Coordinates of C-alpha atoms and ligand atoms in Angstrom, one line a residue:
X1 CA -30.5 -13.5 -15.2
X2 CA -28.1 -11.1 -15.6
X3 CA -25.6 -10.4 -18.9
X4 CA -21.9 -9.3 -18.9
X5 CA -21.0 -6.3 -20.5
X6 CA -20.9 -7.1 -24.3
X7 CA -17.7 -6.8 -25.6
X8 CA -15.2 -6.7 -22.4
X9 CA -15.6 -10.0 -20.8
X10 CA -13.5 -13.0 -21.2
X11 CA -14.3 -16.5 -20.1
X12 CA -11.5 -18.7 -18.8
X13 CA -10.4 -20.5 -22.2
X14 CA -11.5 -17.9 -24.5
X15 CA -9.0 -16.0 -26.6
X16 CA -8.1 -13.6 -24.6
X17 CA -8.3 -14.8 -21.0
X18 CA -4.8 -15.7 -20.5
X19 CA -3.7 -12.3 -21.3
X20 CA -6.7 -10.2 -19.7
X21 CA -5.6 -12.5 -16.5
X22 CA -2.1 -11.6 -16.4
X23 CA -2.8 -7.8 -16.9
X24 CA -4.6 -7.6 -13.9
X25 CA -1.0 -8.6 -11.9
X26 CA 1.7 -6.1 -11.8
X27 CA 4.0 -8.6 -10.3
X28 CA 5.7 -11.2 -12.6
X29 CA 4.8 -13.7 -10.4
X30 CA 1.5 -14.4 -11.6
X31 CA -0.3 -17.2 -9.5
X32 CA -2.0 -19.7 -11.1
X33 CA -5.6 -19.4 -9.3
X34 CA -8.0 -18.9 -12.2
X35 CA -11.2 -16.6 -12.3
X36 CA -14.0 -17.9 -14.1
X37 CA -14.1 -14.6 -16.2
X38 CA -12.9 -11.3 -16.2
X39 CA -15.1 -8.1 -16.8
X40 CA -13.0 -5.5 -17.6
X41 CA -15.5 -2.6 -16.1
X42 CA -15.8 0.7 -17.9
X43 CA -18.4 2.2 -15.7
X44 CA -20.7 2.1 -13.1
X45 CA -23.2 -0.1 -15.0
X46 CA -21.3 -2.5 -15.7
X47 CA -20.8 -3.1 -12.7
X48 CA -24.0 -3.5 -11.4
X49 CA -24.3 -5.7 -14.4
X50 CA -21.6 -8.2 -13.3
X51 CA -23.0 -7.8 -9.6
X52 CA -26.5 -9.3 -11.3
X53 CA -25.0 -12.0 -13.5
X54 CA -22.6 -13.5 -10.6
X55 CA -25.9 -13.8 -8.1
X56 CA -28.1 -15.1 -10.8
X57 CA -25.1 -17.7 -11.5
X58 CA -24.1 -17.8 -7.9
X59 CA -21.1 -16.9 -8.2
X60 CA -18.2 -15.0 -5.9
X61 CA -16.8 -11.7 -7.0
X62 CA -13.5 -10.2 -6.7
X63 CA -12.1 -7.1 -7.8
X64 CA -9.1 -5.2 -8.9
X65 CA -8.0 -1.7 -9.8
X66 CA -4.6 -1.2 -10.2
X67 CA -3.6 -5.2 -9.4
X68 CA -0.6 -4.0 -7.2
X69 CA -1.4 -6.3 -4.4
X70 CA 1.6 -8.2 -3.9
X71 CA -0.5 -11.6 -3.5
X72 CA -2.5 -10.7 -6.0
X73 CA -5.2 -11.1 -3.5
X74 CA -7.9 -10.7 -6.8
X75 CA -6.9 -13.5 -8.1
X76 CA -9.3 -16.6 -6.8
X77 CA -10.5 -19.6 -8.7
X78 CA -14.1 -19.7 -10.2
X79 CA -14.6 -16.0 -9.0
X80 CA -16.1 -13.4 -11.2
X81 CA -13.3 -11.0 -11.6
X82 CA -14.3 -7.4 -12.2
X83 CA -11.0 -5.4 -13.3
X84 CA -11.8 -1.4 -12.3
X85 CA -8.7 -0.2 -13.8
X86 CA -10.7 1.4 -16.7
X87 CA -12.4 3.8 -14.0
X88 CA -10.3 6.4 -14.0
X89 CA -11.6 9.4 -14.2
X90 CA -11.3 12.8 -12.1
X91 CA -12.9 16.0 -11.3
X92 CA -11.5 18.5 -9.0
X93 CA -13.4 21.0 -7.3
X94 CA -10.7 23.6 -6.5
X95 CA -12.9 26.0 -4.2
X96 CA -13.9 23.2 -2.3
X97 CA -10.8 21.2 -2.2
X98 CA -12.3 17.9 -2.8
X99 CA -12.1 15.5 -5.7
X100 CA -13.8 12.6 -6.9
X101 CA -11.8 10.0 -8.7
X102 CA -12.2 6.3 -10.1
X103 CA -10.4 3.3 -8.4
X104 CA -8.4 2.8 -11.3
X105 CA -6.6 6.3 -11.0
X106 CA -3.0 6.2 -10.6
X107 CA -2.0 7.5 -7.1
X108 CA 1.2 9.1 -9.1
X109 CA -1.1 10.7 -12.0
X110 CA -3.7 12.1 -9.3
X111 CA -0.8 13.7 -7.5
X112 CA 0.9 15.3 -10.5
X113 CA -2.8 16.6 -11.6
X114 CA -2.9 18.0 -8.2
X115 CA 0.0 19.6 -8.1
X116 CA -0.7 21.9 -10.9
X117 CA -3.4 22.8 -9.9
X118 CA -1.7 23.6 -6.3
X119 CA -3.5 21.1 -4.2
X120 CA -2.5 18.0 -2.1
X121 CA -3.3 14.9 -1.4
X122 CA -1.6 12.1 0.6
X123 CA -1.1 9.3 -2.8
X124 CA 1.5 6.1 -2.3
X125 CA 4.7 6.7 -3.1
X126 CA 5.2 4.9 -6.1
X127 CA 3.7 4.8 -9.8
X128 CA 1.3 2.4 -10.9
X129 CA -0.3 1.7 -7.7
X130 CA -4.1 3.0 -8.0
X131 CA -6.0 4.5 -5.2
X132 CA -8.9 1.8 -5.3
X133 CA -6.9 -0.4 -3.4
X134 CA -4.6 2.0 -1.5
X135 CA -7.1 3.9 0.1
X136 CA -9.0 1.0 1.3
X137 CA -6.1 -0.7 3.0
X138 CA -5.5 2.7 4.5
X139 CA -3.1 4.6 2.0
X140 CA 0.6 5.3 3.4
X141 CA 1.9 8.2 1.3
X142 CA 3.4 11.3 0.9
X143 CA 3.3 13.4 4.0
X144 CA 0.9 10.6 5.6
X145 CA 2.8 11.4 9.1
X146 CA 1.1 14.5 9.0
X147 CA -2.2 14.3 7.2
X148 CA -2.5 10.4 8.4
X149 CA -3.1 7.4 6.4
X150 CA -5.0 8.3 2.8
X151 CA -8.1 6.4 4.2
X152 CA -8.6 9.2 6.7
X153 CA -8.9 12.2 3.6
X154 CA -11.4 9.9 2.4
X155 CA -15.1 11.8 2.6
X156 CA -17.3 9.6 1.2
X157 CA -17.9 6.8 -1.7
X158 CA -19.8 5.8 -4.5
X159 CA -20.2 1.7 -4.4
X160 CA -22.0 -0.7 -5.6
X161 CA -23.7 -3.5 -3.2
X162 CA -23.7 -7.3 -2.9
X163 CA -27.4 -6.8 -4.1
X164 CA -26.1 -4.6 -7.4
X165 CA -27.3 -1.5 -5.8
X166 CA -25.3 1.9 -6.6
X167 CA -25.0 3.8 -2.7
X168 CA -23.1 7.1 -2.3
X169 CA -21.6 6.1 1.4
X170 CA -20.4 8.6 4.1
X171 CA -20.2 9.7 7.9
X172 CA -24.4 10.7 7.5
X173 CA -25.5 7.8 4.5
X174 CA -24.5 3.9 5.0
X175 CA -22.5 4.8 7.9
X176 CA -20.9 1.3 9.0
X177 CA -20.2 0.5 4.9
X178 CA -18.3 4.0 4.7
X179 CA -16.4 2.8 8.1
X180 CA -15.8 -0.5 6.8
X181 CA -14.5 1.2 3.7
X182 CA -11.4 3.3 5.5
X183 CA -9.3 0.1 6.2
X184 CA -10.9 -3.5 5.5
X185 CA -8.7 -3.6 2.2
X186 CA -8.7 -6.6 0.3
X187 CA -11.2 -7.9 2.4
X188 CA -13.7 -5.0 1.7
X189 CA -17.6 -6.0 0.8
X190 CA -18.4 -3.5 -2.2
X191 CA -17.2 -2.2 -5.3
X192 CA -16.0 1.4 -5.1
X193 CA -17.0 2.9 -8.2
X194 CA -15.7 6.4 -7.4
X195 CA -13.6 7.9 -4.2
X196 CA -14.8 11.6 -3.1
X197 CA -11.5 13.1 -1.3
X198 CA -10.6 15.8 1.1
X199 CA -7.4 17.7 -0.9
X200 CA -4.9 20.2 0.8
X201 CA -2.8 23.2 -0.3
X202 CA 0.2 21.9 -2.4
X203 CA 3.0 22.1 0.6
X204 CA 5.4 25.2 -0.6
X205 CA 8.7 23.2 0.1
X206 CA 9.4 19.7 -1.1
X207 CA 12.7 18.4 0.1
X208 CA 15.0 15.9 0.9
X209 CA 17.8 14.3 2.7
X210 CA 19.8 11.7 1.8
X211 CA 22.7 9.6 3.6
X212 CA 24.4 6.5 3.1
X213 CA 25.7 3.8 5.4
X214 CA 27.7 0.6 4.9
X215 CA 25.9 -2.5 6.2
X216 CA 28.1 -2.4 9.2
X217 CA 26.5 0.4 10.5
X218 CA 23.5 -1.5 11.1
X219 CA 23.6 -2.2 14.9
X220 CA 24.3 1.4 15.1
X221 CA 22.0 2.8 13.0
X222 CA 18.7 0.9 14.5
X223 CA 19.6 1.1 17.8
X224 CA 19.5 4.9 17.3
X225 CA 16.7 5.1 14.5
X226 CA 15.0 3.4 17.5
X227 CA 15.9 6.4 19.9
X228 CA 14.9 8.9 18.3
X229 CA 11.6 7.6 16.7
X230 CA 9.4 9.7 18.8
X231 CA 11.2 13.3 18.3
X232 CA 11.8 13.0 14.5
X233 CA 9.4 15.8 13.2
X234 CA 6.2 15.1 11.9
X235 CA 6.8 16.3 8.3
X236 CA 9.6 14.1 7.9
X237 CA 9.3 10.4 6.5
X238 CA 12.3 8.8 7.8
X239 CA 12.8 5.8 5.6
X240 CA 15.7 3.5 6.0
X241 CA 15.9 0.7 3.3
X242 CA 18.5 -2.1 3.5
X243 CA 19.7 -3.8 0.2
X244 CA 22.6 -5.7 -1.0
X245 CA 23.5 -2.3 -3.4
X246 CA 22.1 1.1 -3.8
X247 CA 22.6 1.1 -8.0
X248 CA 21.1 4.3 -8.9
X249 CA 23.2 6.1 -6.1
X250 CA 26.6 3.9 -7.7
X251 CA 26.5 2.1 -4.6
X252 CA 27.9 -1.7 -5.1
X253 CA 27.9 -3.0 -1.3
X254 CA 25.2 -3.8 0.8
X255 CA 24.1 -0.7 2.6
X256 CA 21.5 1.6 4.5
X257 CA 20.0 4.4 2.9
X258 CA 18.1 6.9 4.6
X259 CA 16.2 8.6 2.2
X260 CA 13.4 10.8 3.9
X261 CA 11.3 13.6 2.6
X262 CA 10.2 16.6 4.2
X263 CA 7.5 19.1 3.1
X264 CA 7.7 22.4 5.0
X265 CA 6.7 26.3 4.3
X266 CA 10.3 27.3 4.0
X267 CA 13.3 25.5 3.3
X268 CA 15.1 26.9 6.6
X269 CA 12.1 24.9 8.5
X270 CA 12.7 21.8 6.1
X271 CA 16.6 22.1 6.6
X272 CA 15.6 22.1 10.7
X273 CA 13.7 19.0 10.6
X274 CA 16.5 17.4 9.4
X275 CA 18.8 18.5 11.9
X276 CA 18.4 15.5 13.7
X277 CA 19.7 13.0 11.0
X278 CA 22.7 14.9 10.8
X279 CA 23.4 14.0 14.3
X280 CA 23.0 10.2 13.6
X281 CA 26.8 8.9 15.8
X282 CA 27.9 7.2 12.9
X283 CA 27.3 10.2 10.4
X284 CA 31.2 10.2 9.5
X285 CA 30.7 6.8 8.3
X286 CA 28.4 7.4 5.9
X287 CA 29.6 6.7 2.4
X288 CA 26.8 9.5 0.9
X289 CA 25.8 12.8 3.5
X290 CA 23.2 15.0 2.1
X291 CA 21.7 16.9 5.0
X292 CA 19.4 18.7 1.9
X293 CA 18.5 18.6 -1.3
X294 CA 15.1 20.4 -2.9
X295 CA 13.4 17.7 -4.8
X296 CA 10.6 17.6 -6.9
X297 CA 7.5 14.6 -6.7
X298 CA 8.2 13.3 -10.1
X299 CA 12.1 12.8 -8.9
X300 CA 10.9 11.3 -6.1
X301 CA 8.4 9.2 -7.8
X302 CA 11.6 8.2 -9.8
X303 CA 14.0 7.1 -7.1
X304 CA 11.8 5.0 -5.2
X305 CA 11.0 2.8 -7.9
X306 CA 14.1 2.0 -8.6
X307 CA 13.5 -0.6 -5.7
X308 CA 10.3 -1.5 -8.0
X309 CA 11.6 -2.8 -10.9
X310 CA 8.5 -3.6 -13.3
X311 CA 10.0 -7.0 -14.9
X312 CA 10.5 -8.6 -11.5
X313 CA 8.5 -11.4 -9.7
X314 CA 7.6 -10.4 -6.1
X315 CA 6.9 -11.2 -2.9
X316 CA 6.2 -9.1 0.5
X317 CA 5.7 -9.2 4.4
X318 CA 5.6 -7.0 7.1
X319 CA 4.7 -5.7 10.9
X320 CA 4.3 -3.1 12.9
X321 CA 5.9 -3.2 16.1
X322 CA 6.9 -1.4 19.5
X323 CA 9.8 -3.3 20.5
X324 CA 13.0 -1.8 21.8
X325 CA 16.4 -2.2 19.2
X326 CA 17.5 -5.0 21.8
X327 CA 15.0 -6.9 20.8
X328 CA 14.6 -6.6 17.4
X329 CA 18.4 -6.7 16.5
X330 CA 18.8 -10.7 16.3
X331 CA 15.8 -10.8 13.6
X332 CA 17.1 -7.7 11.7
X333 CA 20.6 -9.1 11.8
X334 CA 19.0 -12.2 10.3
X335 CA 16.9 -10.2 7.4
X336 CA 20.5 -8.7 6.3
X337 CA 22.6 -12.0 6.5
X338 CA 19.7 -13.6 4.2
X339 CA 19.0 -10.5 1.7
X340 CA 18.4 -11.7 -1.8
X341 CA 20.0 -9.4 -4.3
X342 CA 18.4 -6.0 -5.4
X343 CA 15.9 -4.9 -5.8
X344 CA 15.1 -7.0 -3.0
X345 CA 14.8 -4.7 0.7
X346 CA 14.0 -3.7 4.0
X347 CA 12.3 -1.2 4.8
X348 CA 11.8 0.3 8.3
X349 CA 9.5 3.4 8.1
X350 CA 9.2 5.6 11.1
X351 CA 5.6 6.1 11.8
X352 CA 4.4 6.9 15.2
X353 CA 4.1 8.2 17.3
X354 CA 0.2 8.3 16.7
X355 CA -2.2 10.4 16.8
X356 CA -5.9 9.6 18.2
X357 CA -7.7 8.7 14.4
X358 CA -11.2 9.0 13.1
X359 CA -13.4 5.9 13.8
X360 CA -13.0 3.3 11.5
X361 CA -12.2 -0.1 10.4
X362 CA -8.3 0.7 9.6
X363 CA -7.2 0.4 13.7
X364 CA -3.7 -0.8 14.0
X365 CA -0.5 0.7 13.8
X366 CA 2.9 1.1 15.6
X367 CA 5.7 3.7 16.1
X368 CA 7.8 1.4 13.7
X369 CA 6.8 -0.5 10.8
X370 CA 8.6 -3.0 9.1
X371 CA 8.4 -4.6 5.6
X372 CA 10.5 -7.2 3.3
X373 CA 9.9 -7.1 0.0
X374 CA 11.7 -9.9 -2.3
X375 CA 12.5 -9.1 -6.3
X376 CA 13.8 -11.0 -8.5
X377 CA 13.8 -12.1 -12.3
X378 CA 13.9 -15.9 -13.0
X379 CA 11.2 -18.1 -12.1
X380 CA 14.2 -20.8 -11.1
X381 CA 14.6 -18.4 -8.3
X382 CA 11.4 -18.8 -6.5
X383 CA 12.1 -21.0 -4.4
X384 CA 15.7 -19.3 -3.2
X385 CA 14.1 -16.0 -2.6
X386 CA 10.3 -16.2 -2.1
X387 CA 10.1 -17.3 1.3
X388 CA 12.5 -14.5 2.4
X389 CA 9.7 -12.5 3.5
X390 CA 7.4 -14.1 5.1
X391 CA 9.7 -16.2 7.0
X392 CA 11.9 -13.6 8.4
X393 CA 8.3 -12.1 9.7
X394 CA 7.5 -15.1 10.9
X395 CA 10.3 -15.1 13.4
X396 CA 10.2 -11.7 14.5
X397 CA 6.0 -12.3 14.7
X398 CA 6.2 -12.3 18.8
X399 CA 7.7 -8.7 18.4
X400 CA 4.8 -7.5 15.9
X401 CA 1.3 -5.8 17.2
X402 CA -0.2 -7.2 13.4
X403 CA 0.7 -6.2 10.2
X404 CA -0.6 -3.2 7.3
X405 CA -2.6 -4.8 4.3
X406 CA -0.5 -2.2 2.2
X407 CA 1.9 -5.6 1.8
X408 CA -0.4 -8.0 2.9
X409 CA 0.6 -11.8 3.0
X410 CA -2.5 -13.4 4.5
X411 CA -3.0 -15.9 2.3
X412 CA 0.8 -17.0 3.4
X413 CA 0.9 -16.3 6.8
X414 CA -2.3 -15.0 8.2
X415 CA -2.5 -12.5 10.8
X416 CA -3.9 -9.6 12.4
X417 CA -4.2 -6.2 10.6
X418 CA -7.3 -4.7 12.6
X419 CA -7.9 -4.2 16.0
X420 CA -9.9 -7.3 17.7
X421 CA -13.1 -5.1 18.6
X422 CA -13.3 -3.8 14.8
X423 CA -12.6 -6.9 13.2
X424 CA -16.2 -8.1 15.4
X425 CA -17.4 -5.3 13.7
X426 CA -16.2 -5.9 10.3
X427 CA -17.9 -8.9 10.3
X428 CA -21.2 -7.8 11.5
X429 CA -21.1 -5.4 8.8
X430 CA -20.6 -8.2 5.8
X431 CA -23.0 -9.9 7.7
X432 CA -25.8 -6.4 7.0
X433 CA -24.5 -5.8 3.4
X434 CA -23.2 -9.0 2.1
X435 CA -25.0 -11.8 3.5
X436 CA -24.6 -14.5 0.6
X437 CA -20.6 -13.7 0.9
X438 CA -20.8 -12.5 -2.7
X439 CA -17.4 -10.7 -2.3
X440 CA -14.3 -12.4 -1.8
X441 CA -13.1 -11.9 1.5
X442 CA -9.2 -11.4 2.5
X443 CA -7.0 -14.8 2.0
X444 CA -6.1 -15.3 5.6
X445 CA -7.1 -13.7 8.6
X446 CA -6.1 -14.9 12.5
Ligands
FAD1 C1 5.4 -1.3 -6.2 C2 4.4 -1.1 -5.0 C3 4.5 0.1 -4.3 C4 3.6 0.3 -3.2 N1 3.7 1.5 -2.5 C5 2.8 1.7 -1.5 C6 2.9 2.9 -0.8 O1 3.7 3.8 -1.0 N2 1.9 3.1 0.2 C7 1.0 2.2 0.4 O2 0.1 2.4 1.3 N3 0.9 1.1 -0.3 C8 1.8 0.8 -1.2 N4 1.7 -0.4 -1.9 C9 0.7 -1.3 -1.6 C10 -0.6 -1.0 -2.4 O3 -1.1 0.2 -1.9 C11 -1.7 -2.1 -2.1 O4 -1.2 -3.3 -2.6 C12 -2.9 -1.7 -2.8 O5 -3.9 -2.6 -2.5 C13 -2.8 -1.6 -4.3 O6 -3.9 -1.0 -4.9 P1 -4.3 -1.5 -6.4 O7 -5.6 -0.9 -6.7 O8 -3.1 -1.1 -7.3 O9 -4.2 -3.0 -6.3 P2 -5.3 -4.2 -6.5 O10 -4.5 -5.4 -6.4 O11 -6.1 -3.9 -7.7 O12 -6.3 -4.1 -5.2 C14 -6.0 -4.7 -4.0 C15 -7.3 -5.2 -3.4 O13 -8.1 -4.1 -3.1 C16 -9.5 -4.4 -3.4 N5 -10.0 -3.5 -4.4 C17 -9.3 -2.9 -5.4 N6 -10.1 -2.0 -6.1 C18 -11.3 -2.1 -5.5 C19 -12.6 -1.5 -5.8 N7 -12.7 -0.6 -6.8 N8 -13.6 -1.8 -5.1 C20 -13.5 -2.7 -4.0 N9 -12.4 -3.4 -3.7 C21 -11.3 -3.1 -4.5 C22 -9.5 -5.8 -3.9 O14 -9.9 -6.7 -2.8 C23 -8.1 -6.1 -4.4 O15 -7.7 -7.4 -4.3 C24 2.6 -0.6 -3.0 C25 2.5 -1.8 -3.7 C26 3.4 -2.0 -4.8 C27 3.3 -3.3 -5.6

């Protein structure tokens, strides 16, 4: 029949439950969709063993690692939850530059472990956020511009089947479940019990620069982030996030900073990539000008969640999108006028353009990508700020190619996040290796 691990599962109305449940959410905002238990995993075994009891009880599965999904796309009523953060382990193979690591790894803690040992690889940008479900939506991190999304430094996979069968997946074994793997996200078929990664020499110069803009820029400041998206260098992330203040740089107005990082060989090579932010037309506006500064990853790590504040509820939306600054003006215009207070912001992160990318589910992708992401304390608030995402999207949707599942919001406002060829695919593929549909599958899809 099939027995849950002894000791680390919780039925819905044990003792227990209620807080196991709202551990496996980062947000706040903690829906109220109900698993029928939660197996708090510590190894491969037991998943296999919750795999077992949830056919033999005919049950669906769903599955968490770090629970950083803004939806909380883990959470479904009646499902079998299995909570991976526990699998966290690593080994690094330095000669070979490849490590494997548990789902439940922090992206933040990989890196730093990394980085003393000299070696690379592309992790989010922010702490908390584990790699299970970052590198199966695709992985957008440090340096990604260069070494492209996280998914693509993926080599292989250890998972466990619909059936409870343990597979070590890659380009040679299981070949369509290791494709599926590199971009279906939330909506993947398997439980990756272990990721086996491609790692890089540590990049000798970590830098960035840093400028300021009041909100009246704004027209100015798209328009040319627009222009220039092509010829900003690869090695530079050119960030620009919009909020209503800026508290950790003792900004109190609404403005536009452009934070971007560069990693380089020299600093004279990082200080040239820059070069063309300096030339921004409105640069003698700006309230903060920093063509430079050497920065370290845990500084960075530091800044950027200042716009993550850990006791806030959340909500998030976003596309990816071609469209000239013309057009996308009256629905930017729009996202400032209606910002909620910080932490709340836009993001627009200059991407493309692209180059050609391995063959694999993750498919979709734009010079410019967009993303709203809503934060704030009291539950009274919901209603006045939760909608503030997907609704601004929603207008500005006949702009968008589709959307990342890095801050997915199917289950609000479905849409497409794969090409349509690989989303055929996709589902012949859960057809092969999940037949039953044992695994929950994304929220919404179009
Ligand atoms: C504060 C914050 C910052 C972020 N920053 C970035 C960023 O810089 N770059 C970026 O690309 N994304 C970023 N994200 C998005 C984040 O990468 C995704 O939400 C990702 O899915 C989170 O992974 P997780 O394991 O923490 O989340 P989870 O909620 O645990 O996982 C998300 C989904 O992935 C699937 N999944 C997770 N683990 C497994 C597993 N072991 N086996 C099978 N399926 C699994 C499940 O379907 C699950 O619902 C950020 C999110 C937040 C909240």
């Amino acid at each position: 029949m099939g027995s849950l691990p002894e000791g680390r599962h919780f039925f819905h109305g044990d003792d227990g439950y209620e807080v196991a449940r709202r551990a496996t959410v980062w947000n706040q905002r903690v829906p109220d969709r109900y698993p029928d238990v939660i197996v708090q995993a510590v190894d491969a075994d037991d998943v296999v063993a919750t795999i077992r009891y949830a056919k033999a009880h005919d049950k669906k599965v769903s599955i968490k690692s770090g629970g950083h999904s803004w939806a909380a796309s883990h959470l479904r009523d009646g499902a079998v939850l299995l909570d991976m953060s526990r699998l966290d382990q690593t080994s690094v193979d330095a000669e070979k530059m490849v490590a494997v690591a548990g789902p439940g790894k922090g992206g933040s803690v990989l890196a730093g472990e990394l980085d003393a040992l000299g070696l690379f690889f592309p992790a989010g940008h922010c702490k908390g956020v584990r790699i299970g479900g970052y590198l199966l939506q695709g992985g957008y991190g440090w340096n990604s511009r260069v070494y492209g999304p996280a998914c693509e430094s993926v080599i292989g996979l250890d998972v466990v089947t619909a059936d409870g069968e343990q597979l070590y997946i890659d380009a040679d074994n299981h070949p369509d479940l290791y494709w599926a793997a590199r971009g279906a996200g939330p909506g993947f078929f398997a439980v990756v019990t272990a990721f086996h990664l491609k790692l890089y020499p540590k990049p000798p110069v970590l830098g960035s620069s840093f400028y300021a803009y009041p909100i009246e820029c704004a027209d100015d400041i798209y328009t040319w982030a627009r222009q220039i998206s092509a010829d900003v260098d690869r090695r530079v992330e050119l960030q620009i996030v919009a909020s209503s203040s800026v508290p950790n740089a003792g900004i109190d107005q609404p403005a536009i900073v452009l934070a971007s990082p560069v990693f380089a060989d020299t600093e004279a090579e990082a200080k040239e990539a820059f070069g063309i932010l300096d030339r921004c037309p409105v640069v003698d506006k700006a309230l903060i000008a920093m063509p430079y500064v050497p920065m370290a990853l845990p500084d960075w790590y530091t800044a950027v969640m200042s716009n993550y504040l850990e006791d806030h509820r959340y909500t998030a939306d976003n596309m990816w999108t071609s469209a000239s600054a013309d057009d996308l003006l009256p629905g930017i215009r729009r996202i400032i006028e209606t910002m909620p207070p910080h932490p709340s912001h836009f993001l627009w992160l200059n991407w493309g353009p692209s180059p050609q990318r391995q063959d694999m589910a993750y498919s979709l992708e734009d010079p410019i990508y967009l993303a709203l992401y809503a934060g704030w304390r009291d539950a009274a608030d919901d209603e006045k700020y939760g909608d503030w995402p997907r609704s601004n999207m929603a207008a500005m949707a006949p702009l968008a190619s589709g959307i990342q599942l890095a801050d997915e919001n199917l289950g609000a406002r479905p849409a497409r996040f794969v090409s349509d060829e690989n989303m055929a695919k996709l589902d012949r593929v859960r057809a092969d290796y999940d037949p039953d549909g044992r695994f929950h599958s994304w929220m919404g899809r179009v």
